[in-house]
Amino acid sequence: MQYRRLGRSGLKVSAVSLGAWTTYGGSVQDKALIKDIVAKAFEGGINFFDNADAYARGQGEAFLGEIFEDLDIPRHHLVLSTKVFWPMSDAITDRGLSRKHVLESIDLSLDRMRTDYVDIYFAHRCDPETPMEEIVEVFSDVVRSGRSHYWGTSEWSAAQIAEAHTYATAHGLVAPVTEQPQYSMLYRERVESQILPVTEPKGIGLVVWSPLAMGMLTGKYDDGMPDGTRFADNEGFRKSFLNDANVAKVKALKAVADDLGITRAQLALAWVLRQSGVSSVITGATKVEQLLDNLAAGDLELDAATIERIDGILAD
Ligand SMILES: NC(=O)c1ccc[n+]([C@@H]2O[C@H](COP(=O)([O-])OP(=O)(O)OC[C@H]3O[C@@H](n4cnc5c(N)ncnc54)[C@H](OP(=O)(O)O)[C@@H]3O)[C@@H](O)[C@H]2O)c1
Protein backbone atom coordinates (compact mmCIF):
# COMPACT_ATOMS: atom_id res chain seq x y z
CA MET A 1 0.00 0.00 0.00
CA GLN A 2 1.19 3.45 -0.94
CA TYR A 3 0.87 6.22 1.65
CA ARG A 4 0.45 9.83 0.66
CA ARG A 5 0.64 13.09 2.53
CA LEU A 6 -2.72 14.67 3.13
CA GLY A 7 -2.02 17.69 0.96
CA ARG A 8 0.88 19.65 2.37
CA SER A 9 0.21 18.42 5.92
CA GLY A 10 2.42 15.86 7.63
CA LEU A 11 -0.41 13.32 7.94
CA LYS A 12 0.11 10.12 5.96
CA VAL A 13 -3.03 8.44 4.64
CA SER A 14 -3.30 5.19 2.72
CA ALA A 15 -3.86 5.76 -1.00
CA VAL A 16 -6.89 3.47 -0.74
CA SER A 17 -9.23 4.17 2.16
CA LEU A 18 -12.60 2.83 3.31
CA GLY A 19 -15.83 4.69 4.08
CA ALA A 20 -19.10 3.84 5.80
CA TRP A 21 -21.66 5.70 3.64
CA THR A 22 -24.86 3.73 2.85
CA THR A 23 -23.15 0.57 4.06
CA TYR A 24 -22.09 0.07 7.68
CA GLY A 25 -25.05 0.47 9.99
CA GLY A 26 -27.18 1.02 6.84
CA SER A 27 -27.37 -1.57 4.04
CA VAL A 28 -24.91 -3.82 5.90
CA GLN A 29 -26.11 -4.67 9.42
CA ASP A 30 -24.02 -7.81 9.96
CA LYS A 31 -21.38 -6.71 12.48
CA ALA A 32 -19.28 -9.85 12.00
CA LEU A 33 -19.05 -9.10 8.28
CA ILE A 34 -18.17 -5.45 8.83
CA LYS A 35 -15.55 -6.49 11.37
CA ASP A 36 -14.04 -8.86 8.83
CA ILE A 37 -13.97 -6.18 6.12
CA VAL A 38 -12.40 -3.62 8.45
CA ALA A 39 -9.85 -6.11 9.81
CA LYS A 40 -8.81 -7.12 6.30
CA ALA A 41 -8.64 -3.48 5.26
CA PHE A 42 -6.26 -2.69 8.11
CA GLU A 43 -4.18 -5.82 7.47
CA GLY A 44 -3.96 -4.80 3.82
CA GLY A 45 -2.53 -1.40 4.73
CA ILE A 46 -5.61 0.84 4.87
CA ASN A 47 -5.17 3.27 7.75
CA PHE A 48 -7.80 5.87 6.79
CA PHE A 49 -11.46 5.21 7.59
CA ASP A 50 -14.05 7.84 6.65
CA ASN A 51 -17.36 8.42 8.39
CA ALA A 52 -20.03 11.10 8.99
CA ASP A 53 -22.59 11.81 11.67
CA ALA A 54 -25.27 11.61 8.98
CA TYR A 55 -24.37 8.10 7.81
CA ALA A 56 -27.37 6.04 8.92
CA ARG A 57 -28.06 8.89 11.40
CA GLY A 58 -25.11 8.09 13.65
CA GLN A 59 -25.12 4.33 13.11
CA GLY A 60 -22.13 4.45 10.74
CA GLU A 61 -20.06 6.02 13.51
CA ALA A 62 -21.50 3.73 16.19
CA PHE A 63 -20.93 0.51 14.22
CA LEU A 64 -17.32 1.35 13.36
CA GLY A 65 -16.67 2.67 16.88
CA GLU A 66 -17.70 -0.67 18.34
CA ILE A 67 -15.71 -2.59 15.73
CA PHE A 68 -12.48 -0.64 16.23
CA GLU A 69 -12.83 -1.20 19.98
CA ASP A 70 -13.31 -4.95 19.38
CA LEU A 71 -10.37 -5.15 16.97
CA ASP A 72 -8.19 -3.36 19.50
CA ILE A 73 -6.10 -1.60 16.85
CA PRO A 74 -3.90 1.00 18.55
CA ARG A 75 -5.65 4.34 18.02
CA HIS A 76 -2.47 6.03 16.80
CA HIS A 77 -2.27 3.61 13.85
CA LEU A 78 -5.60 4.87 12.53
CA VAL A 79 -6.67 7.98 10.67
CA LEU A 80 -10.35 8.45 11.50
CA SER A 81 -12.55 11.13 10.05
CA THR A 82 -16.13 12.22 10.48
CA LYS A 83 -18.30 15.08 9.26
CA VAL A 84 -20.98 17.54 10.25
CA PHE A 85 -23.64 19.50 8.32
CA TRP A 86 -26.64 17.35 7.37
CA PRO A 87 -29.68 17.32 9.73
CA MET A 88 -29.45 14.89 12.62
CA SER A 89 -33.05 15.49 13.78
CA ASP A 90 -36.00 17.72 12.96
CA ALA A 91 -34.69 20.47 15.26
CA ILE A 92 -33.72 23.61 13.35
CA THR A 93 -30.53 23.90 15.42
CA ASP A 94 -29.45 20.34 14.61
CA ARG A 95 -27.96 20.99 11.17
CA GLY A 96 -25.59 23.26 9.29
CA LEU A 97 -22.28 24.73 10.40
CA SER A 98 -23.28 27.16 13.16
CA ARG A 99 -20.79 27.36 16.01
CA LYS A 100 -23.46 25.80 18.26
CA HIS A 101 -24.10 22.81 16.02
CA VAL A 102 -20.46 22.09 15.19
CA LEU A 103 -19.33 22.16 18.84
CA GLU A 104 -22.26 20.01 19.96
CA SER A 105 -21.82 17.59 17.06
CA ILE A 106 -18.14 16.85 17.46
CA ASP A 107 -18.71 15.65 21.03
CA LEU A 108 -21.65 13.46 20.00
CA SER A 109 -19.59 11.98 17.15
CA LEU A 110 -16.66 11.23 19.45
CA ASP A 111 -19.01 9.46 21.88
CA ARG A 112 -20.48 7.30 19.12
CA MET A 113 -17.02 6.56 17.69
CA ARG A 114 -15.64 5.70 21.15
CA THR A 115 -12.57 7.86 20.69
CA ASP A 116 -11.21 11.05 22.26
CA TYR A 117 -10.36 12.66 18.93
CA VAL A 118 -10.76 12.28 15.20
CA ASP A 119 -7.92 12.95 12.80
CA ILE A 120 -9.96 14.90 10.27
CA TYR A 121 -13.24 16.75 10.87
CA PHE A 122 -15.07 17.65 7.67
CA ALA A 123 -17.63 20.34 6.95
CA HIS A 124 -19.81 17.96 4.92
CA ARG A 125 -21.10 20.85 2.78
CA CYS A 126 -20.67 24.62 2.97
CA ASP A 127 -23.48 26.39 4.86
CA PRO A 128 -24.81 29.50 3.13
CA GLU A 129 -26.62 30.50 6.35
CA THR A 130 -23.48 30.71 8.47
CA PRO A 131 -20.83 33.36 7.79
CA MET A 132 -17.48 32.04 6.57
CA GLU A 133 -15.72 33.65 9.57
CA GLU A 134 -17.90 31.69 12.01
CA ILE A 135 -17.27 28.43 10.11
CA VAL A 136 -13.49 28.82 9.91
CA GLU A 137 -13.25 29.94 13.54
CA VAL A 138 -15.24 27.02 14.90
CA PHE A 139 -13.34 24.39 12.90
CA SER A 140 -10.08 26.02 13.95
CA ASP A 141 -11.29 25.85 17.56
CA VAL A 142 -12.20 22.16 17.21
CA VAL A 143 -8.63 21.50 16.08
CA ARG A 144 -7.04 23.70 18.77
CA SER A 145 -9.15 21.98 21.44
CA GLY A 146 -7.59 18.63 20.41
CA ARG A 147 -10.89 17.07 19.34
CA SER A 148 -9.61 16.81 15.77
CA HIS A 149 -6.08 17.02 14.40
CA TYR A 150 -7.04 18.59 11.06
CA TRP A 151 -10.14 19.87 9.35
CA GLY A 152 -11.41 19.74 5.81
CA THR A 153 -14.27 20.60 3.50
CA SER A 154 -16.48 18.42 1.36
CA GLU A 155 -18.15 19.41 -1.90
CA TRP A 156 -17.31 23.06 -1.37
CA SER A 157 -16.93 25.22 -4.46
CA ALA A 158 -13.44 26.35 -5.47
CA ALA A 159 -14.34 29.90 -4.39
CA GLN A 160 -15.53 28.74 -0.94
CA ILE A 161 -12.38 26.66 -0.40
CA ALA A 162 -10.20 29.62 -1.37
CA GLU A 163 -12.17 31.99 0.90
CA ALA A 164 -11.88 29.68 3.92
CA HIS A 165 -8.17 29.12 3.35
CA THR A 166 -7.45 32.82 2.88
CA TYR A 167 -9.48 33.84 5.93
CA ALA A 168 -7.77 31.26 8.16
CA THR A 169 -4.30 32.20 6.98
CA ALA A 170 -4.92 35.95 7.34
CA HIS A 171 -6.27 35.57 10.90
CA GLY A 172 -3.81 33.06 12.32
CA LEU A 173 -6.45 30.33 12.38
CA VAL A 174 -6.12 26.69 11.36
CA ALA A 175 -6.72 26.34 7.61
CA PRO A 176 -8.40 23.32 5.96
CA VAL A 177 -5.91 20.74 4.69
CA THR A 178 -8.24 18.58 2.63
CA GLU A 179 -11.31 18.68 0.40
CA GLN A 180 -13.56 15.66 -0.20
CA PRO A 181 -15.19 15.80 -3.65
CA GLN A 182 -16.78 13.20 -5.88
CA TYR A 183 -14.31 12.14 -8.58
CA SER A 184 -14.12 9.16 -10.90
CA MET A 185 -13.65 8.22 -14.55
CA LEU A 186 -17.37 8.92 -15.01
CA TYR A 187 -17.48 12.13 -12.96
CA ARG A 188 -14.32 14.10 -13.64
CA GLU A 189 -15.07 17.53 -15.06
CA ARG A 190 -15.74 19.50 -11.87
CA VAL A 191 -12.62 18.31 -10.03
CA GLU A 192 -10.28 18.69 -12.98
CA SER A 193 -11.47 22.09 -14.21
CA GLN A 194 -12.46 23.80 -10.94
CA ILE A 195 -11.24 22.12 -7.76
CA LEU A 196 -7.67 20.90 -8.41
CA PRO A 197 -6.54 24.28 -9.83
CA VAL A 198 -7.38 25.82 -6.42
CA THR A 199 -6.50 23.00 -4.02
CA GLU A 200 -3.13 21.91 -5.46
CA PRO A 201 -1.35 25.27 -5.20
CA LYS A 202 -2.70 25.73 -1.65
CA GLY A 203 -1.47 22.30 -0.57
CA ILE A 204 -5.00 21.02 0.07
CA GLY A 205 -5.14 17.27 -0.62
CA LEU A 206 -8.20 15.65 -2.16
CA VAL A 207 -9.71 12.54 -0.62
CA VAL A 208 -12.10 11.42 -3.27
CA TRP A 209 -15.53 9.81 -2.82
CA SER A 210 -17.31 7.31 -5.08
CA PRO A 211 -14.12 6.62 -7.09
CA LEU A 212 -15.84 3.51 -8.52
CA ALA A 213 -18.94 5.52 -9.46
CA MET A 214 -20.76 3.54 -6.75
CA GLY A 215 -19.74 0.22 -8.31
CA MET A 216 -20.51 1.09 -11.95
CA LEU A 217 -16.82 1.04 -12.94
CA THR A 218 -16.25 -2.49 -11.64
CA GLY A 219 -18.19 -3.96 -14.59
CA LYS A 220 -20.82 -5.55 -12.34
CA TYR A 221 -23.59 -3.92 -14.41
CA ASP A 222 -22.28 -5.10 -17.82
CA ASP A 223 -25.17 -7.50 -18.30
CA GLY A 224 -28.02 -6.05 -16.28
CA MET A 225 -28.50 -5.45 -12.60
CA PRO A 226 -27.54 -8.17 -10.13
CA ASP A 227 -29.72 -8.46 -7.01
CA GLY A 228 -28.41 -7.00 -3.79
CA THR A 229 -26.31 -4.32 -5.49
CA ARG A 230 -26.49 -0.60 -4.81
CA PHE A 231 -28.20 0.17 -8.10
CA ALA A 232 -30.73 -2.63 -7.68
CA ASP A 233 -31.64 -1.25 -4.28
CA ASN A 234 -31.66 2.49 -5.00
CA GLU A 235 -33.24 4.16 -8.01
CA GLY A 236 -31.61 7.55 -7.39
CA PHE A 237 -28.10 6.13 -7.39
CA ARG A 238 -28.92 3.94 -10.39
CA LYS A 239 -30.08 6.96 -12.41
CA SER A 240 -26.86 8.84 -11.73
CA PHE A 241 -24.64 6.30 -13.51
CA LEU A 242 -26.45 3.38 -15.12
CA ASN A 243 -27.10 4.24 -18.76
CA ASP A 244 -26.14 2.77 -22.14
CA ALA A 245 -23.26 5.17 -22.75
CA ASN A 246 -21.62 4.36 -19.41
CA VAL A 247 -22.14 0.61 -19.84
CA ALA A 248 -20.37 0.84 -23.23
CA LYS A 249 -17.43 2.75 -21.73
CA VAL A 250 -17.06 0.35 -18.82
CA LYS A 251 -17.15 -2.63 -21.20
CA ALA A 252 -14.45 -0.99 -23.34
CA LEU A 253 -12.29 -0.49 -20.24
CA LYS A 254 -12.21 -4.26 -19.74
CA ALA A 255 -9.66 -4.67 -22.55
CA VAL A 256 -7.37 -2.10 -20.92
CA ALA A 257 -7.60 -3.81 -17.53
CA ASP A 258 -7.15 -7.27 -19.08
CA ASP A 259 -4.00 -6.15 -20.89
CA LEU A 260 -2.55 -5.04 -17.56
CA GLY A 261 -3.72 -8.18 -15.79
CA ILE A 262 -5.81 -6.20 -13.30
CA THR A 263 -9.52 -5.75 -12.60
CA ARG A 264 -11.59 -2.80 -13.74
CA ALA A 265 -12.04 -1.71 -10.12
CA GLN A 266 -8.26 -1.54 -9.72
CA LEU A 267 -7.92 0.32 -13.01
CA ALA A 268 -10.54 2.89 -11.99
CA LEU A 269 -8.90 3.52 -8.60
CA ALA A 270 -5.37 3.72 -10.02
CA TRP A 271 -6.66 6.18 -12.63
CA VAL A 272 -7.91 8.54 -9.90
CA LEU A 273 -4.64 8.11 -7.97
CA ARG A 274 -2.63 9.21 -11.03
CA GLN A 275 -3.40 12.77 -9.93
CA SER A 276 -0.74 14.04 -7.53
CA GLY A 277 -3.33 16.35 -5.95
CA VAL A 278 -5.28 13.30 -4.77
CA SER A 279 -4.23 11.92 -1.38
CA SER A 280 -6.64 8.98 -1.17
CA VAL A 281 -9.55 7.25 -2.89
CA ILE A 282 -12.31 6.54 -0.38
CA THR A 283 -13.88 3.27 -1.44
CA GLY A 284 -16.95 1.44 -0.18
CA ALA A 285 -17.26 -2.33 0.21
CA THR A 286 -20.17 -4.56 1.14
CA LYS A 287 -18.16 -7.78 0.80
CA VAL A 288 -14.66 -8.91 1.76
CA GLU A 289 -13.89 -9.82 -1.88
CA GLN A 290 -14.64 -6.26 -2.99
CA LEU A 291 -12.31 -4.85 -0.37
CA LEU A 292 -9.51 -7.23 -1.39
CA ASP A 293 -10.02 -6.34 -5.05
CA ASN A 294 -9.85 -2.60 -4.32
CA LEU A 295 -6.88 -2.85 -1.95
CA ALA A 296 -4.62 -3.98 -4.77
CA ALA A 297 -4.96 -0.56 -6.43
CA GLY A 298 -2.90 0.97 -3.63
CA ASP A 299 0.31 -0.15 -5.34
CA LEU A 300 -0.52 0.37 -9.00
CA GLU A 301 0.83 2.98 -11.34
CA LEU A 302 -0.53 3.55 -14.83
CA ASP A 303 1.83 4.59 -17.61
CA ALA A 304 1.16 7.47 -20.01
CA ALA A 305 0.06 5.18 -22.86
CA THR A 306 -2.57 3.56 -20.63
CA ILE A 307 -3.88 6.92 -19.45
CA GLU A 308 -4.16 8.03 -23.06
CA ARG A 309 -6.02 4.87 -23.99
CA ILE A 310 -8.44 5.38 -21.09
CA ASP A 311 -8.99 9.02 -22.00
CA GLY A 312 -9.90 7.92 -25.52
CA ILE A 313 -12.54 5.54 -24.19
CA LEU A 314 -13.97 8.07 -21.73
CA ALA A 315 -14.21 10.76 -24.43
CA ASP A 316 -16.28 8.56 -26.78
N1 LIG B 1 -18.43 13.67 1.31
C1 LIG B 1 -19.50 13.21 0.73
O1 LIG B 1 -20.47 13.94 0.46
C2 LIG B 1 -19.56 11.75 0.40
C3 LIG B 1 -20.60 11.24 -0.39
C4 LIG B 1 -20.59 9.88 -0.68
C5 LIG B 1 -19.58 9.06 -0.19
N2 LIG B 1 -18.60 9.59 0.60
C6 LIG B 1 -17.51 8.76 1.16
O2 LIG B 1 -16.94 7.95 0.13
C7 LIG B 1 -17.03 6.57 0.50
C8 LIG B 1 -17.14 5.73 -0.72
O3 LIG B 1 -18.28 6.05 -1.49
P1 LIG B 1 -18.95 4.92 -2.35
O4 LIG B 1 -19.36 3.80 -1.44
O5 LIG B 1 -19.98 5.53 -3.21
O6 LIG B 1 -17.66 4.45 -3.21
P2 LIG B 1 -17.44 3.46 -4.42
O7 LIG B 1 -16.19 2.74 -4.07
O8 LIG B 1 -17.50 4.22 -5.69
O9 LIG B 1 -18.68 2.45 -4.41
C9 LIG B 1 -18.74 1.45 -3.44
C10 LIG B 1 -19.78 0.40 -3.79
O10 LIG B 1 -19.50 -0.23 -5.04
C11 LIG B 1 -19.60 -1.65 -4.91
N3 LIG B 1 -18.23 -2.18 -5.01
C12 LIG B 1 -17.10 -1.69 -4.42
N4 LIG B 1 -16.02 -2.37 -4.77
C13 LIG B 1 -16.43 -3.34 -5.62
C14 LIG B 1 -15.75 -4.33 -6.33
N5 LIG B 1 -14.41 -4.48 -6.26
N6 LIG B 1 -16.48 -5.17 -7.12
C15 LIG B 1 -17.83 -5.03 -7.23
N7 LIG B 1 -18.53 -4.09 -6.56
C16 LIG B 1 -17.84 -3.23 -5.77
C17 LIG B 1 -20.27 -1.90 -3.56
O11 LIG B 1 -21.68 -1.75 -3.68
P3 LIG B 1 -22.73 -2.98 -3.77
O12 LIG B 1 -22.05 -4.23 -3.30
O13 LIG B 1 -23.85 -2.54 -2.91
O14 LIG B 1 -23.13 -3.02 -5.22
C18 LIG B 1 -19.76 -0.72 -2.75
O15 LIG B 1 -20.53 -0.40 -1.62
C19 LIG B 1 -18.24 6.54 1.44
O16 LIG B 1 -18.28 5.41 2.26
C20 LIG B 1 -18.03 7.80 2.22
O17 LIG B 1 -17.03 7.60 3.22
C21 LIG B 1 -18.57 10.92 0.89
PDB file of N, CA and C in Angstrom, residues 184-217:
ATOM      1  N   SER A 184     -14.335  10.488 -10.326  1.00  0.00           N
ATOM      2  CA  SER A 184     -14.115   9.157 -10.898  1.00  0.00           C
ATOM      3  C   SER A 184     -14.002   9.307 -12.407  1.00  0.00           C
ATOM      4  N   MET A 185     -13.693   8.207 -13.087  1.00  0.00           N
ATOM      5  CA  MET A 185     -13.647   8.218 -14.551  1.00  0.00           C
ATOM      6  C   MET A 185     -14.953   8.744 -15.147  1.00  0.00           C
ATOM      7  N   LEU A 186     -16.068   8.517 -14.459  1.00  0.00           N
ATOM      8  CA  LEU A 186     -17.369   8.917 -15.009  1.00  0.00           C
ATOM      9  C   LEU A 186     -17.881  10.230 -14.416  1.00  0.00           C
ATOM     10  N   TYR A 187     -17.066  10.864 -13.584  1.00  0.00           N
ATOM     11  CA  TYR A 187     -17.480  12.132 -12.960  1.00  0.00           C
ATOM     12  C   TYR A 187     -16.204  12.940 -12.695  1.00  0.00           C
ATOM     13  N   ARG A 188     -15.658  13.538 -13.770  1.00  0.00           N
ATOM     14  CA  ARG A 188     -14.316  14.098 -13.642  1.00  0.00           C
ATOM     15  C   ARG A 188     -14.229  15.602 -13.836  1.00  0.00           C
ATOM     16  N   GLU A 189     -15.195  16.158 -14.568  1.00  0.00           N
ATOM     17  CA  GLU A 189     -15.068  17.529 -15.057  1.00  0.00           C
ATOM     18  C   GLU A 189     -14.888  18.564 -13.918  1.00  0.00           C
ATOM     19  N   ARG A 190     -15.749  18.476 -12.910  1.00  0.00           N
ATOM     20  CA  ARG A 190     -15.737  19.503 -11.869  1.00  0.00           C
ATOM     21  C   ARG A 190     -14.392  19.540 -11.132  1.00  0.00           C
ATOM     22  N   VAL A 191     -13.888  18.358 -10.769  1.00  0.00           N
ATOM     23  CA  VAL A 191     -12.622  18.310 -10.028  1.00  0.00           C
ATOM     24  C   VAL A 191     -11.470  18.809 -10.895  1.00  0.00           C
ATOM     25  N   GLU A 192     -11.445  18.357 -12.140  1.00  0.00           N
ATOM     26  CA  GLU A 192     -10.280  18.691 -12.976  1.00  0.00           C
ATOM     27  C   GLU A 192     -10.277  20.157 -13.413  1.00  0.00           C
ATOM     28  N   SER A 193     -11.473  20.711 -13.689  1.00  0.00           N
ATOM     29  CA  SER A 193     -11.467  22.086 -14.205  1.00  0.00           C
ATOM     30  C   SER A 193     -11.595  23.133 -13.098  1.00  0.00           C
ATOM     31  N   GLN A 194     -12.224  22.770 -11.961  1.00  0.00           N
ATOM     32  CA  GLN A 194     -12.458  23.804 -10.937  1.00  0.00           C
ATOM     33  C   GLN A 194     -11.699  23.582  -9.627  1.00  0.00           C
ATOM     34  N   ILE A 195     -11.724  22.353  -9.133  1.00  0.00           N
ATOM     35  CA  ILE A 195     -11.239  22.122  -7.761  1.00  0.00           C
ATOM     36  C   ILE A 195      -9.712  22.005  -7.687  1.00  0.00           C
ATOM     37  N   LEU A 196      -9.135  21.096  -8.479  1.00  0.00           N
ATOM     38  CA  LEU A 196      -7.672  20.904  -8.413  1.00  0.00           C
ATOM     39  C   LEU A 196      -6.886  22.199  -8.675  1.00  0.00           C
ATOM     40  N   PRO A 197      -7.317  23.049  -9.626  1.00  0.00           N
ATOM     41  CA  PRO A 197      -6.543  24.277  -9.831  1.00  0.00           C
ATOM     42  C   PRO A 197      -6.464  25.164  -8.583  1.00  0.00           C
ATOM     43  N   VAL A 198      -7.432  25.030  -7.660  1.00  0.00           N
ATOM     44  CA  VAL A 198      -7.384  25.820  -6.421  1.00  0.00           C
ATOM     45  C   VAL A 198      -6.699  25.029  -5.299  1.00  0.00           C
ATOM     46  N   THR A 199      -7.010  23.748  -5.183  1.00  0.00           N
ATOM     47  CA  THR A 199      -6.496  23.000  -4.025  1.00  0.00           C
ATOM     48  C   THR A 199      -5.004  22.682  -4.150  1.00  0.00           C
ATOM     49  N   GLU A 200      -4.544  22.317  -5.332  1.00  0.00           N
ATOM     50  CA  GLU A 200      -3.125  21.909  -5.457  1.00  0.00           C
ATOM     51  C   GLU A 200      -2.154  23.017  -5.061  1.00  0.00           C
ATOM     52  N   PRO A 201      -2.305  24.224  -5.590  1.00  0.00           N
ATOM     53  CA  PRO A 201      -1.354  25.272  -5.204  1.00  0.00           C
ATOM     54  C   PRO A 201      -1.415  25.626  -3.710  1.00  0.00           C
ATOM     55  N   LYS A 202      -2.574  25.407  -3.081  1.00  0.00           N
ATOM     56  CA  LYS A 202      -2.696  25.732  -1.655  1.00  0.00           C
ATOM     57  C   LYS A 202      -2.267  24.566  -0.760  1.00  0.00           C
ATOM     58  N   GLY A 203      -1.896  23.443  -1.367  1.00  0.00           N
ATOM     59  CA  GLY A 203      -1.469  22.295  -0.565  1.00  0.00           C
ATOM     60  C   GLY A 203      -2.634  21.613   0.131  1.00  0.00           C
ATOM     61  N   ILE A 204      -3.814  21.694  -0.471  1.00  0.00           N
ATOM     62  CA  ILE A 204      -5.002  21.024   0.068  1.00  0.00           C
ATOM     63  C   ILE A 204      -5.152  19.697  -0.685  1.00  0.00           C
ATOM     64  N   GLY A 205      -5.088  18.588   0.033  1.00  0.00           N
ATOM     65  CA  GLY A 205      -5.144  17.274  -0.621  1.00  0.00           C
ATOM     66  C   GLY A 205      -6.580  16.806  -0.803  1.00  0.00           C
ATOM     67  N   LEU A 206      -6.851  16.190  -1.944  1.00  0.00           N
ATOM     68  CA  LEU A 206      -8.197  15.652  -2.162  1.00  0.00           C
ATOM     69  C   LEU A 206      -8.290  14.218  -1.645  1.00  0.00           C
ATOM     70  N   VAL A 207      -9.353  13.927  -0.939  1.00  0.00           N
ATOM     71  CA  VAL A 207      -9.709  12.539  -0.621  1.00  0.00           C
ATOM     72  C   VAL A 207     -11.064  12.331  -1.295  1.00  0.00           C
ATOM     73  N   VAL A 208     -11.047  11.451  -2.264  1.00  0.00           N
ATOM     74  CA  VAL A 208     -12.099  11.419  -3.266  1.00  0.00           C
ATOM     75  C   VAL A 208     -13.193  10.405  -2.934  1.00  0.00           C
ATOM     76  N   TRP A 209     -14.461  10.786  -3.090  1.00  0.00           N
ATOM     77  CA  TRP A 209     -15.531   9.813  -2.821  1.00  0.00           C
ATOM     78  C   TRP A 209     -16.144   9.251  -4.110  1.00  0.00           C
ATOM     79  N   SER A 210     -16.732   8.074  -3.951  1.00  0.00           N
ATOM     80  CA  SER A 210     -17.306   7.309  -5.080  1.00  0.00           C
ATOM     81  C   SER A 210     -16.331   7.183  -6.256  1.00  0.00           C
ATOM     82  N   PRO A 211     -15.093   6.751  -5.996  1.00  0.00           N
ATOM     83  CA  PRO A 211     -14.116   6.618  -7.090  1.00  0.00           C
ATOM     84  C   PRO A 211     -14.477   5.491  -8.050  1.00  0.00           C
ATOM     85  N   LEU A 212     -15.379   4.586  -7.628  1.00  0.00           N
ATOM     86  CA  LEU A 212     -15.836   3.508  -8.520  1.00  0.00           C
ATOM     87  C   LEU A 212     -17.205   3.836  -9.119  1.00  0.00           C
ATOM     88  N   ALA A 213     -17.608   5.118  -9.005  1.00  0.00           N
ATOM     89  CA  ALA A 213     -18.942   5.519  -9.461  1.00  0.00           C
ATOM     90  C   ALA A 213     -19.985   4.565  -8.862  1.00  0.00           C
ATOM     91  N   MET A 214     -19.825   4.352  -7.539  1.00  0.00           N
ATOM     92  CA  MET A 214     -20.760   3.538  -6.745  1.00  0.00           C
ATOM     93  C   MET A 214     -20.820   2.086  -7.203  1.00  0.00           C
ATOM     94  N   GLY A 215     -19.781   1.623  -7.865  1.00  0.00           N
ATOM     95  CA  GLY A 215     -19.735   0.221  -8.313  1.00  0.00           C
ATOM     96  C   GLY A 215     -19.815   0.092  -9.818  1.00  0.00           C
ATOM     97  N   MET A 216     -20.335   1.127 -10.483  1.00  0.00           N
ATOM     98  CA  MET A 216     -20.508   1.092 -11.949  1.00  0.00           C
ATOM     99  C   MET A 216     -19.222   0.698 -12.663  1.00  0.00           C
ATOM    100  N   LEU A 217     -18.081   1.237 -12.218  1.00  0.00           N
ATOM    101  CA  LEU A 217     -16.817   1.041 -12.938  1.00  0.00           C
ATOM    102  C   LEU A 217     -16.197  -0.341 -12.732  1.00  0.00           C
TER     103      LEU A 217
END
